[in-house]
Amino acid sequence: VYGAVTVSKLALYGDDIVYGQAGLVYGGTVPDPDGRAYISLEGTTRQITQQLEIDKGGVGSIQKFNVTLVDKNQEVTRAFQPGVNVSDILSREANIYVSFGGSHPEDSVRIFNGIVTSQEARPGSWRVGIDHPEYLKRQDLFVQVQAELDGAISAGATSLSLRNVAGTLIEPADAVRSYIRINDEIMEYTGITGDTLTGLSRGSLDTIAAAHGDGDDCVSFYTLSGDPIVLALKLMLSDAGNNPFKTGVEAPRFVQISASEQIENGILIEDTRIRDDLGLELGDLVSVSGATNPSNNFTNGVIAAFLDRPSGTVIVVSGPTLTVETGSSAVMSFKSQYNTLPTGAGCAMKPSQVDVAQHIRMQTLFPSLPSYELYIKDTVNAKEFITNEVYFPAGFYQVPRKGRSSVNTTIPPLVLDELVELNDSNTQKAATNKLMRSLNKNFFNSVVYKFALDSLEDRFLAGEITVSQRSKNRINTGNRSLTIESNGFRDNQATRTYIKAQTRRFSDRWQFGAESI
């Protein structure tokens, strides 16, 4: 734990403390033995700025935080040397806190949570570059596979073989359905064995089944279906193998939380911050191993409640039936409820890097979101795909929030109770604030939706055009269209109803030139 000043921790029973130390009381603070006051403010980021491109669905750039560390006695060099303490400092998680005294982490506020993306060793110091978790979206998903048909097939064949594709195609699971395109036919498959696709459904997605010859070109094709907010979470939080994101968490007490309290199906974790630090949410999955009582060992119990206690956090699970056990050597692991997509379809981010709570809040505010069916014909960049294809058509945009990858939308202020008044207490140089309107930015007098992407051709089969005549009557200028191309919207009544509602929101926002401060 590196600090610009000495890092302090709570003094607890069992700590290696010299009795009689001046001013020492249990529950007070003592220097953290893992703390090092090595941060130099010279060369360390002290101001974070961010441009939000709301009319494009997201942030304009990825935030970065630089930290300069004094290499006292070459301690930092030894700590960061590959293979000594960690395999490599690059790609490690890093958290930035601000503290005004007191103990860490109890009295500290996390302002940045990111990934180490650069290191720079200088004479007597190190500089570490930490990127916002949005950096992890800079990766390719659904990597396109091109291959050749290995042997001719008839129009009724239910299996086929390809040349040298073993381990490259994505198997169908959860919201992902898998297809192969050969000439002008798309066929769904349900299983893969080596180079052989099985369980074929011929003539899928409005194409026509046909015979194909040996050596014909084949290309992968996938669909991704579901609620936009849930899909965004699944794309970010799914990893190869759907593994737990945290393991080895000690669970000393089951049911008997203290000498005087029992909680049915409760497990005590001696950490008051674990929910926030790990990004746990109701519905996430927990597994336990190593408990003395066999009934307390289980897999994928569902978190039903979090209860705060002075000694830590109680997690109440549904599924297993737990029995009293104290002084247990059991350990827990946690898995996100959104880690469900198959290998090759997720960014492998952790809930601590994703603002899951804000996503759930957006879903609660908009319970009638239409279901997507996204056609994935080529390799997609995760960041651009989530921004342009998942968030924006439904009226959302991505933002960095609380050091995590988050989402927001523009809605009337009366819907919420957190409308902020800008004044001298929360604005730097309030007297210089300006309200600006422009025809060049944040102004659109029409909204164009293109949707129902064709499965074979790169063209949209449906659209909605809404022109604000009020805007044109008031502001005499040419046509300025906000154009949204939605791969995920299919042409049905629910889609058209939602598009009309979303078009009104966009038009209300921009038809007279949105004010910016």
Short mmCIF file of C-alpha atoms in Angstrom, two decimals:
data_model
loop_
_atom_site.label_atom_id
_atom_site.label_comp_id
_atom_site.label_asym_id
_atom_site.label_seq_id
_atom_site.Cartn_x
_atom_site.Cartn_y
_atom_site.Cartn_z
CA VAL A 1 0.00 0.00 0.00
CA TYR A 2 1.79 3.11 -1.24
CA GLY A 3 0.92 6.53 0.17
CA ALA A 4 2.02 10.12 -0.12
CA VAL A 5 2.18 10.06 3.70
CA THR A 6 2.35 7.24 6.24
CA VAL A 7 -0.49 4.77 5.74
CA SER A 8 -2.36 3.96 8.95
CA LYS A 9 -4.59 1.04 9.90
CA LEU A 10 -6.94 0.21 12.75
CA ALA A 11 -5.22 -1.17 15.83
CA LEU A 12 -6.70 -4.62 16.52
CA TYR A 13 -6.17 -7.31 19.12
CA GLY A 14 -3.48 -9.66 17.88
CA ASP A 15 -1.48 -6.94 16.12
CA ASP A 16 2.24 -6.70 16.81
CA ILE A 17 2.00 -3.57 18.96
CA VAL A 18 4.39 -2.32 21.65
CA TYR A 19 2.37 -1.79 24.82
CA GLY A 20 2.78 1.61 26.41
CA GLN A 21 3.16 3.33 23.04
CA ALA A 22 2.05 6.96 23.48
CA GLY A 23 -1.55 7.62 22.45
CA LEU A 24 -2.21 3.99 21.50
CA VAL A 25 -5.69 2.57 22.04
CA TYR A 26 -7.32 -0.46 20.45
CA GLY A 27 -9.63 0.84 17.77
CA GLY A 28 -7.24 3.72 17.18
CA THR A 29 -4.68 3.81 14.37
CA VAL A 30 -1.14 2.51 13.96
CA PRO A 31 1.20 2.56 10.95
CA ASP A 32 0.32 -0.17 8.45
CA PRO A 33 3.26 -2.60 8.25
CA ASP A 34 2.45 -3.06 4.54
CA GLY A 35 2.40 0.71 3.98
CA ARG A 36 5.15 2.67 2.25
CA ALA A 37 5.13 6.50 2.09
CA TYR A 38 6.76 6.49 -1.34
CA ILE A 39 4.29 8.41 -3.56
CA SER A 40 5.75 11.63 -4.91
CA LEU A 41 3.09 14.17 -5.86
CA GLU A 42 5.54 15.56 -8.38
CA GLY A 43 4.66 13.57 -11.50
CA THR A 44 1.52 12.01 -9.99
CA THR A 45 -1.87 12.82 -11.48
CA ARG A 46 -3.82 15.28 -9.35
CA GLN A 47 -6.68 16.12 -11.68
CA ILE A 48 -8.97 13.79 -13.64
CA THR A 49 -10.87 15.10 -16.66
CA GLN A 50 -13.32 13.33 -18.91
CA GLN A 51 -15.17 14.25 -22.10
CA LEU A 52 -18.58 12.64 -22.50
CA GLU A 53 -19.79 12.23 -26.08
CA ILE A 54 -23.43 11.63 -25.23
CA ASP A 55 -24.63 11.96 -28.82
CA LYS A 56 -22.21 9.17 -29.78
CA GLY A 57 -23.06 6.80 -26.97
CA GLY A 58 -20.11 7.08 -24.66
CA VAL A 59 -16.89 8.53 -23.34
CA GLY A 60 -14.51 10.35 -25.63
CA SER A 61 -11.38 8.77 -24.20
CA ILE A 62 -10.18 6.41 -21.50
CA GLN A 63 -9.09 8.00 -18.24
CA LYS A 64 -5.51 7.43 -17.10
CA PHE A 65 -3.87 7.99 -13.74
CA ASN A 66 -0.10 8.21 -13.34
CA VAL A 67 1.64 7.53 -10.02
CA THR A 68 5.29 8.36 -9.32
CA LEU A 69 6.96 6.27 -6.60
CA VAL A 70 10.28 7.04 -4.93
CA ASP A 71 12.48 3.93 -5.29
CA LYS A 72 13.86 4.01 -1.74
CA ASN A 73 16.66 1.45 -1.36
CA GLN A 74 15.36 -0.02 -4.67
CA GLU A 75 12.36 -1.48 -2.82
CA VAL A 76 9.98 -0.62 -5.67
CA THR A 77 12.33 -2.18 -8.22
CA ARG A 78 12.36 -5.42 -6.24
CA ALA A 79 8.58 -5.34 -5.71
CA PHE A 80 7.86 -4.86 -9.43
CA GLN A 81 10.50 -7.27 -10.74
CA PRO A 82 8.69 -9.94 -12.82
CA GLY A 83 8.41 -13.27 -11.09
CA VAL A 84 9.38 -12.11 -7.59
CA ASN A 85 6.14 -10.92 -5.94
CA VAL A 86 3.87 -11.10 -8.99
CA SER A 87 4.30 -12.64 -12.42
CA ASP A 88 4.29 -9.13 -13.92
CA ILE A 89 3.26 -5.65 -12.80
CA LEU A 90 1.59 -5.02 -16.16
CA SER A 91 -2.14 -5.91 -16.19
CA ARG A 92 -2.32 -5.92 -12.37
CA GLU A 93 -5.31 -4.25 -10.74
CA ALA A 94 -4.65 -0.97 -8.91
CA ASN A 95 -6.85 1.23 -6.75
CA ILE A 96 -6.31 4.93 -6.03
CA TYR A 97 -7.70 6.36 -2.78
CA VAL A 98 -7.83 9.81 -1.24
CA SER A 99 -7.70 10.05 2.53
CA PHE A 100 -7.77 12.93 5.00
CA GLY A 101 -6.44 11.04 7.99
CA GLY A 102 -7.77 8.08 9.91
CA SER A 103 -7.32 4.43 8.97
CA HIS A 104 -7.07 2.80 5.57
CA PRO A 105 -9.22 1.50 4.00
CA GLU A 106 -12.06 2.36 6.41
CA ASP A 107 -11.61 6.14 6.17
CA SER A 108 -10.39 6.29 2.56
CA VAL A 109 -12.44 7.06 -0.54
CA ARG A 110 -11.66 5.15 -3.72
CA ILE A 111 -11.47 7.56 -6.64
CA PHE A 112 -9.94 5.35 -9.32
CA ASN A 113 -9.92 1.64 -10.03
CA GLY A 114 -7.87 0.48 -12.97
CA ILE A 115 -5.29 -1.68 -14.68
CA VAL A 116 -1.53 -1.10 -14.79
CA THR A 117 -0.81 -0.51 -18.48
CA SER A 118 2.66 1.05 -18.38
CA GLN A 119 5.79 1.21 -16.25
CA GLU A 120 8.71 3.58 -16.47
CA ALA A 121 11.86 3.13 -14.39
CA ARG A 122 13.82 6.32 -13.82
CA PRO A 123 16.89 7.07 -11.71
CA GLY A 124 15.57 6.85 -8.15
CA SER A 125 11.88 6.53 -9.07
CA TRP A 126 9.21 4.56 -10.90
CA ARG A 127 6.23 5.89 -12.81
CA VAL A 128 3.23 3.60 -13.17
CA GLY A 129 0.40 4.30 -15.62
CA ILE A 130 -3.04 3.05 -14.56
CA ASP A 131 -5.89 2.99 -17.10
CA HIS A 132 -9.60 2.99 -16.27
CA PRO A 133 -11.30 -0.45 -16.57
CA GLU A 134 -12.73 0.75 -19.92
CA TYR A 135 -9.29 -0.24 -21.21
CA LEU A 136 -10.28 -3.89 -20.83
CA LYS A 137 -12.95 -3.42 -23.49
CA ARG A 138 -10.23 -2.84 -26.06
CA GLN A 139 -10.31 -6.43 -27.18
CA ASP A 140 -11.87 -8.49 -29.94
CA LEU A 141 -14.89 -10.71 -29.32
CA PHE A 142 -16.63 -13.23 -31.57
CA VAL A 143 -13.49 -13.53 -33.69
CA GLN A 144 -14.57 -14.43 -37.21
CA VAL A 145 -13.60 -17.90 -38.42
CA GLN A 146 -13.19 -18.55 -42.15
CA ALA A 147 -12.85 -22.14 -43.31
CA GLU A 148 -13.64 -24.62 -46.08
CA LEU A 149 -16.29 -27.32 -46.17
CA ASP A 150 -14.67 -30.74 -45.83
CA GLY A 151 -16.89 -32.90 -48.04
CA ALA A 152 -20.10 -32.12 -49.92
CA ILE A 153 -23.43 -32.00 -48.05
CA SER A 154 -27.04 -32.28 -49.21
CA ALA A 155 -29.81 -29.78 -48.47
CA GLY A 156 -31.05 -32.06 -45.68
CA ALA A 157 -27.77 -32.90 -43.92
CA THR A 158 -27.78 -32.35 -40.15
CA SER A 159 -24.00 -32.40 -39.64
CA LEU A 160 -20.95 -31.22 -41.56
CA SER A 161 -17.18 -31.13 -41.31
CA LEU A 162 -14.86 -28.17 -41.78
CA ARG A 163 -11.13 -28.09 -42.34
CA ASN A 164 -8.93 -27.14 -39.36
CA VAL A 165 -11.38 -25.22 -37.15
CA ALA A 166 -11.09 -27.23 -33.92
CA GLY A 167 -11.18 -24.87 -30.94
CA THR A 168 -11.86 -21.71 -32.95
CA LEU A 169 -15.66 -21.58 -33.24
CA ILE A 170 -17.83 -20.38 -30.36
CA GLU A 171 -20.16 -22.98 -28.93
CA PRO A 172 -23.75 -21.88 -28.30
CA ALA A 173 -24.61 -21.04 -24.69
CA ASP A 174 -26.97 -18.74 -22.81
CA ALA A 175 -27.68 -15.65 -24.98
CA VAL A 176 -25.40 -16.79 -27.84
CA ARG A 177 -26.62 -18.93 -30.73
CA SER A 178 -24.07 -20.20 -33.23
CA TYR A 179 -24.33 -20.51 -37.01
CA ILE A 180 -22.21 -21.16 -40.06
CA ARG A 181 -22.75 -19.42 -43.38
CA ILE A 182 -22.05 -21.32 -46.61
CA ASN A 183 -22.79 -19.41 -49.81
CA ASP A 184 -26.29 -17.94 -49.31
CA GLU A 185 -27.42 -20.34 -46.59
CA ILE A 186 -27.08 -19.80 -42.85
CA MET A 187 -27.44 -22.89 -40.68
CA GLU A 188 -27.53 -23.12 -36.90
CA TYR A 189 -25.49 -25.73 -35.05
CA THR A 190 -25.90 -26.93 -31.47
CA GLY A 191 -22.69 -28.92 -30.96
CA ILE A 192 -19.02 -29.07 -31.97
CA THR A 193 -16.83 -32.17 -31.93
CA GLY A 194 -13.38 -31.40 -33.27
CA ASP A 195 -13.97 -30.14 -36.83
CA THR A 196 -17.54 -31.43 -37.01
CA LEU A 197 -20.68 -29.36 -36.42
CA THR A 198 -23.75 -31.26 -35.27
CA GLY A 199 -27.44 -30.57 -34.70
CA LEU A 200 -27.79 -28.44 -37.82
CA SER A 201 -30.99 -26.46 -38.46
CA ARG A 202 -30.98 -25.77 -42.17
CA GLY A 203 -32.13 -22.54 -43.80
CA SER A 204 -31.91 -20.45 -40.63
CA LEU A 205 -32.56 -16.70 -40.35
CA ASP A 206 -34.79 -16.53 -43.45
CA THR A 207 -32.30 -18.25 -45.78
CA ILE A 208 -32.94 -21.31 -47.97
CA ALA A 209 -31.41 -24.76 -47.44
CA ALA A 210 -29.28 -25.94 -50.36
CA ALA A 211 -26.63 -28.50 -51.27
CA HIS A 212 -22.99 -27.38 -50.94
CA GLY A 213 -19.82 -28.75 -52.45
CA ASP A 214 -16.50 -29.87 -51.02
CA GLY A 215 -14.21 -26.86 -50.49
CA ASP A 216 -16.99 -24.26 -50.40
CA ASP A 217 -16.15 -21.20 -48.29
CA CYS A 218 -17.66 -21.09 -44.79
CA VAL A 219 -17.76 -18.23 -42.30
CA SER A 220 -18.88 -18.01 -38.68
CA PHE A 221 -22.08 -16.17 -37.73
CA TYR A 222 -23.58 -15.61 -34.27
CA THR A 223 -26.64 -14.02 -32.70
CA LEU A 224 -26.77 -12.40 -29.27
CA SER A 225 -30.23 -11.95 -27.76
CA GLY A 226 -31.66 -10.30 -24.66
CA ASP A 227 -32.23 -7.11 -22.70
CA PRO A 228 -29.63 -4.39 -23.61
CA ILE A 229 -28.56 -3.74 -20.02
CA VAL A 230 -28.21 -7.44 -19.17
CA LEU A 231 -26.32 -8.07 -22.42
CA ALA A 232 -23.85 -5.28 -21.61
CA LEU A 233 -23.17 -6.85 -18.21
CA LYS A 234 -22.76 -10.31 -19.71
CA LEU A 235 -20.38 -9.06 -22.41
CA MET A 236 -18.19 -7.36 -19.80
CA LEU A 237 -18.29 -9.97 -17.00
CA SER A 238 -18.17 -13.30 -18.88
CA ASP A 239 -14.83 -15.10 -19.08
CA ALA A 240 -13.47 -18.25 -20.66
CA GLY A 241 -14.97 -21.09 -18.64
CA ASN A 242 -17.34 -18.98 -16.51
CA ASN A 243 -14.99 -19.06 -13.51
CA PRO A 244 -15.24 -17.42 -10.07
CA PHE A 245 -13.72 -13.94 -9.97
CA LYS A 246 -12.61 -14.29 -6.33
CA THR A 247 -11.46 -17.36 -4.41
CA GLY A 248 -9.96 -18.15 -1.02
CA VAL A 249 -12.18 -15.86 1.10
CA GLU A 250 -12.20 -17.18 4.69
CA ALA A 251 -15.59 -18.07 6.19
CA PRO A 252 -15.09 -18.69 9.95
CA ARG A 253 -18.75 -18.84 11.04
CA PHE A 254 -21.92 -20.43 9.69
CA VAL A 255 -25.37 -19.56 11.13
CA GLN A 256 -23.93 -18.79 14.62
CA ILE A 257 -22.72 -15.31 13.72
CA SER A 258 -21.84 -14.38 17.31
CA ALA A 259 -22.34 -15.79 20.78
CA SER A 260 -25.78 -14.17 20.91
CA GLU A 261 -26.97 -14.17 17.29
CA GLN A 262 -27.97 -16.84 14.82
CA ILE A 263 -28.92 -16.04 11.21
CA GLU A 264 -30.51 -18.75 9.11
CA ASN A 265 -28.28 -19.64 6.14
CA GLY A 266 -25.89 -16.84 7.14
CA ILE A 267 -22.13 -16.91 6.64
CA LEU A 268 -19.88 -14.42 8.42
CA ILE A 269 -16.96 -12.84 6.56
CA GLU A 270 -14.69 -10.76 8.79
CA ASP A 271 -14.56 -7.87 6.33
CA THR A 272 -16.94 -4.91 6.50
CA ARG A 273 -16.08 -3.71 2.98
CA ILE A 274 -16.17 -6.91 0.99
CA ARG A 275 -19.39 -6.13 -0.87
CA ASP A 276 -18.13 -2.82 -2.24
CA ASP A 277 -14.54 -3.94 -2.76
CA LEU A 278 -15.54 -6.99 -4.80
CA GLY A 279 -18.61 -5.46 -6.44
CA LEU A 280 -20.94 -8.14 -5.12
CA GLU A 281 -24.67 -7.87 -5.82
CA LEU A 282 -27.79 -9.79 -4.82
CA GLY A 283 -28.13 -12.78 -7.12
CA ASP A 284 -24.40 -13.43 -7.45
CA LEU A 285 -23.22 -16.98 -6.81
CA VAL A 286 -21.15 -18.27 -3.90
CA SER A 287 -19.49 -21.65 -3.35
CA VAL A 288 -17.93 -23.03 -0.14
CA SER A 289 -15.35 -25.75 0.39
CA GLY A 290 -13.32 -26.96 3.37
CA ALA A 291 -16.10 -26.73 5.95
CA THR A 292 -16.07 -29.39 8.69
CA ASN A 293 -19.83 -29.95 8.39
CA PRO A 294 -20.51 -31.43 4.91
CA SER A 295 -23.83 -29.58 4.60
CA ASN A 296 -21.92 -26.29 4.62
CA ASN A 297 -19.98 -27.22 1.48
CA PHE A 298 -21.95 -26.30 -1.63
CA THR A 299 -21.64 -24.93 -5.16
CA ASN A 300 -23.36 -21.88 -6.66
CA GLY A 301 -25.64 -20.84 -3.83
CA VAL A 302 -27.42 -17.57 -4.60
CA ILE A 303 -26.71 -14.49 -2.49
CA ALA A 304 -30.08 -13.45 -1.03
CA ALA A 305 -29.00 -10.72 1.41
CA PHE A 306 -26.09 -8.75 2.87
CA LEU A 307 -26.16 -7.87 6.57
CA ASP A 308 -23.68 -5.50 8.18
CA ARG A 309 -22.28 -6.42 11.57
CA PRO A 310 -19.46 -4.84 13.66
CA SER A 311 -17.38 -7.97 13.12
CA GLY A 312 -17.85 -8.06 9.35
CA THR A 313 -20.42 -8.87 6.66
CA VAL A 314 -23.00 -11.64 6.83
CA ILE A 315 -23.94 -13.17 3.47
CA VAL A 316 -27.27 -14.98 3.44
CA VAL A 317 -27.54 -17.63 0.75
CA SER A 318 -30.48 -19.47 -0.77
CA GLY A 319 -30.20 -23.01 -2.08
CA PRO A 320 -28.25 -24.99 0.52
CA THR A 321 -29.38 -25.53 4.10
CA LEU A 322 -26.56 -24.48 6.41
CA THR A 323 -25.87 -25.69 9.95
CA VAL A 324 -24.04 -24.14 12.89
CA GLU A 325 -20.25 -24.17 12.57
CA THR A 326 -17.77 -21.85 14.30
CA GLY A 327 -14.02 -21.62 14.01
CA SER A 328 -14.35 -23.07 10.52
CA SER A 329 -11.46 -23.36 8.07
CA ALA A 330 -13.88 -23.06 5.13
CA VAL A 331 -13.14 -20.80 2.17
CA MET A 332 -15.54 -19.16 -0.24
CA SER A 333 -15.46 -18.27 -3.93
CA PHE A 334 -17.68 -15.80 -5.77
CA LYS A 335 -19.00 -15.84 -9.32
CA SER A 336 -20.99 -13.13 -11.08
CA GLN A 337 -24.55 -14.02 -12.05
CA TYR A 338 -23.78 -12.38 -15.42
CA ASN A 339 -20.78 -14.62 -16.20
CA THR A 340 -22.77 -16.84 -18.56
CA LEU A 341 -21.56 -16.32 -22.14
CA PRO A 342 -19.34 -18.92 -23.86
CA THR A 343 -15.58 -18.64 -24.35
CA GLY A 344 -14.74 -15.92 -26.87
CA ALA A 345 -17.80 -13.79 -26.12
CA GLY A 346 -16.80 -11.88 -22.96
CA CYS A 347 -14.22 -9.34 -21.73
CA ALA A 348 -13.41 -11.21 -18.46
CA MET A 349 -13.81 -8.04 -16.39
CA LYS A 350 -14.46 -8.30 -12.65
CA PRO A 351 -17.51 -6.86 -10.87
CA SER A 352 -15.15 -4.51 -9.00
CA GLN A 353 -14.39 -2.96 -12.41
CA VAL A 354 -18.02 -2.72 -13.58
CA ASP A 355 -20.71 -0.55 -11.99
CA VAL A 356 -23.23 -3.39 -11.79
CA ALA A 357 -25.47 -1.50 -9.36
CA GLN A 358 -25.92 1.41 -11.79
CA HIS A 359 -26.78 -0.98 -14.63
CA ILE A 360 -29.43 -2.60 -12.46
CA ARG A 361 -30.75 0.86 -11.57
CA MET A 362 -31.11 1.76 -15.25
CA GLN A 363 -32.95 -1.48 -15.89
CA THR A 364 -35.31 -0.67 -13.01
CA LEU A 365 -36.01 2.81 -14.42
CA PHE A 366 -36.77 1.37 -17.87
CA PRO A 367 -38.50 -1.99 -17.28
CA SER A 368 -39.95 -2.17 -20.81
CA LEU A 369 -36.66 -2.26 -22.72
CA PRO A 370 -37.06 -4.21 -25.98
CA SER A 371 -35.18 -7.44 -26.51
CA TYR A 372 -32.26 -7.38 -28.94
CA GLU A 373 -31.29 -9.98 -31.50
CA LEU A 374 -27.87 -8.86 -32.67
CA TYR A 375 -26.38 -10.40 -35.82
CA ILE A 376 -22.62 -10.83 -35.45
CA LYS A 377 -21.13 -11.45 -38.85
CA ASP A 378 -17.56 -10.35 -38.20
CA THR A 379 -15.08 -9.83 -35.37
CA VAL A 380 -16.26 -7.03 -33.07
CA ASN A 381 -14.33 -4.62 -30.87
CA ALA A 382 -15.89 -4.96 -27.43
CA LYS A 383 -15.81 -1.25 -26.54
CA GLU A 384 -17.31 -0.09 -29.84
CA PHE A 385 -19.85 -2.91 -29.90
CA ILE A 386 -21.14 -2.25 -26.38
CA THR A 387 -21.23 1.52 -27.01
CA ASN A 388 -22.73 1.61 -30.48
CA GLU A 389 -24.80 -1.57 -30.70
CA VAL A 390 -25.91 -2.25 -27.13
CA TYR A 391 -26.15 1.06 -25.24
CA PHE A 392 -26.87 3.81 -27.76
CA PRO A 393 -29.85 2.48 -29.75
CA ALA A 394 -31.70 1.99 -26.43
CA GLY A 395 -30.86 5.54 -25.31
CA PHE A 396 -27.94 4.83 -22.96
CA TYR A 397 -24.31 5.92 -23.01
CA GLN A 398 -21.26 4.60 -21.20
CA VAL A 399 -19.55 6.68 -18.53
CA PRO A 400 -16.73 6.22 -16.00
CA ARG A 401 -18.40 6.31 -12.59
CA LYS A 402 -16.89 5.60 -9.15
CA GLY A 403 -13.79 4.28 -10.88
CA ARG A 404 -15.80 1.65 -12.74
CA SER A 405 -17.27 1.10 -16.19
CA SER A 406 -20.79 2.43 -15.91
CA VAL A 407 -23.85 3.54 -17.86
CA ASN A 408 -26.23 6.47 -17.78
CA THR A 409 -29.02 8.14 -19.71
CA THR A 410 -30.52 11.60 -19.98
CA ILE A 411 -33.97 11.75 -18.42
CA PRO A 412 -36.09 14.54 -16.96
CA PRO A 413 -34.66 15.65 -13.58
CA LEU A 414 -37.93 15.19 -11.72
CA VAL A 415 -37.63 11.44 -12.16
CA LEU A 416 -34.77 11.44 -9.66
CA ASP A 417 -34.13 13.16 -6.35
CA GLU A 418 -30.53 14.15 -7.01
CA LEU A 419 -30.82 17.26 -9.17
CA VAL A 420 -27.69 19.31 -8.44
CA GLU A 421 -27.66 23.10 -8.17
CA LEU A 422 -24.36 24.55 -9.38
CA ASN A 423 -23.11 27.20 -6.97
CA ASP A 424 -19.95 28.50 -5.30
CA SER A 425 -19.80 25.48 -2.99
CA ASN A 426 -19.37 22.85 -5.72
CA THR A 427 -17.99 24.72 -8.74
CA GLN A 428 -14.53 26.10 -9.36
CA LYS A 429 -14.71 29.74 -10.49
CA ALA A 430 -18.51 29.78 -10.56
CA ALA A 431 -18.51 33.34 -11.88
CA THR A 432 -17.00 32.13 -15.16
CA ASN A 433 -19.68 29.52 -15.87
CA LYS A 434 -21.31 29.92 -19.30
CA LEU A 435 -24.45 28.47 -20.85
CA MET A 436 -23.82 27.70 -24.51
CA ARG A 437 -25.98 26.62 -27.44
CA SER A 438 -24.72 25.91 -30.93
CA LEU A 439 -25.87 24.62 -34.31
CA ASN A 440 -22.57 22.76 -34.63
CA LYS A 441 -22.87 20.65 -31.50
CA ASN A 442 -25.77 19.08 -29.59
CA PHE A 443 -28.33 20.15 -32.22
CA PHE A 444 -30.48 17.78 -34.29
CA ASN A 445 -33.88 18.53 -35.82
CA SER A 446 -34.61 15.00 -36.97
CA VAL A 447 -33.95 11.48 -35.71
CA VAL A 448 -33.39 8.56 -38.08
CA TYR A 449 -33.50 4.94 -36.87
CA LYS A 450 -32.32 2.17 -39.19
CA PHE A 451 -32.96 -1.38 -37.93
CA ALA A 452 -33.78 -4.99 -38.87
CA LEU A 453 -30.36 -5.82 -40.32
CA ASP A 454 -30.52 -8.38 -43.14
CA SER A 455 -28.86 -11.69 -42.30
CA LEU A 456 -27.02 -11.98 -45.64
CA GLU A 457 -26.50 -8.42 -46.84
CA ASP A 458 -25.18 -5.46 -44.87
CA ARG A 459 -28.34 -3.41 -45.22
CA PHE A 460 -31.21 -2.47 -42.93
CA LEU A 461 -34.68 -3.58 -43.91
CA ALA A 462 -36.69 -1.10 -41.80
CA GLY A 463 -36.48 2.45 -40.54
CA GLU A 464 -38.20 5.30 -38.74
CA ILE A 465 -37.69 9.00 -39.58
CA THR A 466 -39.01 11.68 -37.23
CA VAL A 467 -38.68 15.36 -38.14
CA SER A 468 -39.25 18.14 -35.60
CA GLN A 469 -41.21 20.76 -37.50
CA ARG A 470 -41.23 22.89 -34.34
CA SER A 471 -37.46 22.98 -34.48
CA LYS A 472 -37.41 23.91 -38.16
CA ASN A 473 -39.99 26.66 -37.63
CA ARG A 474 -38.04 28.14 -34.74
CA ILE A 475 -34.46 27.64 -35.98
CA ASN A 476 -34.32 28.23 -39.72
CA THR A 477 -31.52 25.94 -40.84
CA GLY A 478 -31.01 22.82 -42.93
CA ASN A 479 -31.72 19.24 -41.98
CA ARG A 480 -29.51 17.95 -39.14
CA SER A 481 -30.16 14.26 -38.48
CA LEU A 482 -29.16 12.09 -35.56
CA THR A 483 -28.81 8.71 -37.24
CA ILE A 484 -28.90 5.52 -35.17
CA GLU A 485 -28.19 2.22 -36.89
CA SER A 486 -29.40 -0.62 -34.69
CA ASN A 487 -28.23 -4.13 -35.47
CA GLY A 488 -30.16 -5.53 -32.51
CA PHE A 489 -33.68 -4.20 -33.12
CA ARG A 490 -35.90 -6.57 -35.11
CA ASP A 491 -38.96 -5.24 -36.94
CA ASN A 492 -41.92 -5.82 -34.62
CA GLN A 493 -44.50 -3.73 -32.79
CA ALA A 494 -42.57 -3.68 -29.51
CA THR A 495 -39.48 -2.34 -31.29
CA ARG A 496 -41.39 0.37 -33.16
CA THR A 497 -43.19 1.45 -29.97
CA TYR A 498 -39.89 1.78 -28.11
CA ILE A 499 -38.22 3.61 -31.01
CA LYS A 500 -41.04 6.17 -31.04
CA ALA A 501 -40.63 6.77 -27.30
CA GLN A 502 -36.83 6.97 -27.55
CA THR A 503 -37.07 9.32 -30.54
CA ARG A 504 -39.15 11.70 -28.42
CA ARG A 505 -36.44 11.65 -25.74
CA PHE A 506 -33.71 12.36 -28.28
CA SER A 507 -35.78 15.11 -29.90
CA ASP A 508 -36.61 16.77 -26.57
CA ARG A 509 -32.92 16.79 -25.78
CA TRP A 510 -31.55 18.26 -29.00
CA GLN A 511 -34.27 19.81 -31.19
CA PHE A 512 -33.64 23.39 -29.98
CA GLY A 513 -29.91 23.07 -29.36
CA ALA A 514 -29.11 21.52 -26.01
CA GLU A 515 -27.55 23.88 -23.48
CA SER A 516 -24.12 22.94 -22.23
CA ILE A 517 -22.40 24.52 -19.23
#
